[in-house]
Amino acid sequence: MDPRDEVVELFQRVARTVPAYAEFLRAHDVDPGTIRTFDDFAGLPLTTKDTYTRRYALPGLCRDGRIGDMIAVSSGSTGEPSFWPRSAADEIVIAERFAQVFDAFGARERRTLAVVCFALGTWVGGLFTLACCRHLAARGYPVTAVAPGNNPAEIQRVVPQLAPHFDQVVLLGYPPFLKDVVDAGGVPWASYDVKLVMAGEVFSEEWRGLMARRTGMTDPRFATASLYGTADAGVLGNETPLSIDIRRFLAGRPDVARELFGDPRLPTLVQYDPRVRFFEEVDGTLLFTGDNGVPLIRYHIADEGGVTSHDDMLAFLAGHGFRPSVEGPDLPFVHVFGRSHFTVSYYGANVYPENVSVGLEQPSVSDSVTGKFVLEVTEDADRDRRLQITVELAPGTTASPELAERIGESVVTHLLRLNSEFANYVPPAKQRPVVRLKNTGDPQHFPPGVKHRYTRP
């Protein structure tokens, strides 16, 4: 069945069985019986946290008004908790995305230790990841999960004891945390055939290459994967060897990337199954529809991005002389930039953390920093504005004016290369950022154990 017909059927089912959505439709004068085609569906009002999930009582948001057998929690950008019920059936659907990633790692035939490095407790990432790894094991994958969470000392304690019993080790966590774990030393990562599964942040291909070198990977297309997910609905899409191959090509050709994505930044690029999570693009932002513990119809998550069909993607690339060297699933692509409020504006130019990250990942400075930083625009007593970057030093590294100078030079070089607004809007005398260096774990800027924010207003 055409995914567009399936999404109309899902709408009808949710309208019948989810009390809050039925009430939402009545409030917007929508008769579900009139929604018969995809064109009808595309005219439905959008749902958001403010207009839908926060407006109705939790049981009413669930199928038949019954809360699932497990609840995860997310805090979002405001700190106010959101609750996301789900059942084992919901996890099985998400486990398909993990299966696609682990298949690329050869995990059906290889004994695999999956080390869950996301925060545990009520938080959605660690709980979902652990559950999905166990679902793979139940299917017959020789996967064993251990869940030290985001505790570096515990990871260093258990992995050396367990890893020799397995053919490969998969670390699953947020990119900067995984880099901290690998860089901490004391564990012979290169001897464990390490794979990395990341989520939550856009990272550069320079970062992927850096991590590949530090863990001894031979081909990161088959040893890394980024998941695109939300607390609201779990994993929506995942990198494949094909999408990584494409992204690596685009990383070296920013003009081609801009033509494809309409933006100078390099986004996360994943493939998704439209029968399970159906994406739409509206005004440069993403909507999705999916049957979850809280079923969501045309849910607006405020992520900037867009969708490209499988055939259109390959045709575009062929028009630029590129044919991927690896095969992948015949599934559409979704690209994700993240949310615009994670940028800072400087002389009218949007400065993105992704651009700064590339400068910190160059060989001249990468060994001296962790990769974490805080980007902000400051004013002096005369109200002159400057771009300021506070950078976390790698353990054992001493701050010096020479290092700050080297970091500033690397960052501005790649800002000018990757960000045409920055190159054209910012006066040359004001392009070099002010670089401040802080020790590892600085409590004000880089407190351990929490998800890092790269910008400040």
Short mmCIF file of C-alpha atoms in Angstrom, two decimals, residues 16 94 98 103 127 185 189-190 213 228 248 255 270 272 295 302 336-337 361 363 371 389 414 446:
data_model
loop_
_atom_site.label_atom_id
_atom_site.label_comp_id
_atom_site.label_asym_id
_atom_site.label_seq_id
_atom_site.Cartn_x
_atom_site.Cartn_y
_atom_site.Cartn_z
CA ARG A 16 -11.54 6.84 16.63
CA ILE A 94 11.72 1.28 16.92
CA PHE A 98 18.40 -0.49 15.48
CA ASP A 103 23.04 -5.18 10.33
CA LEU A 127 15.70 3.33 28.45
CA GLY A 185 42.64 6.84 27.96
CA TRP A 189 39.68 0.81 22.15
CA ALA A 190 41.51 -0.02 18.93
CA ARG A 213 41.21 7.21 13.76
CA TYR A 228 17.47 10.89 14.41
CA ARG A 248 30.90 12.38 3.08
CA ASP A 255 28.08 24.40 -2.91
CA VAL A 270 19.23 9.64 7.51
CA TYR A 272 13.40 6.43 7.20
CA PRO A 295 -0.01 8.56 18.63
CA ALA A 302 10.32 22.58 14.96
CA VAL A 336 17.82 17.66 9.80
CA PHE A 337 19.61 20.85 10.75
CA GLU A 361 38.38 18.95 14.87
CA PRO A 363 44.75 18.07 13.55
CA GLY A 371 35.22 19.24 21.30
CA ILE A 389 33.95 30.82 22.11
CA HIS A 414 36.53 27.05 8.62
CA PHE A 446 31.00 22.12 31.10
#
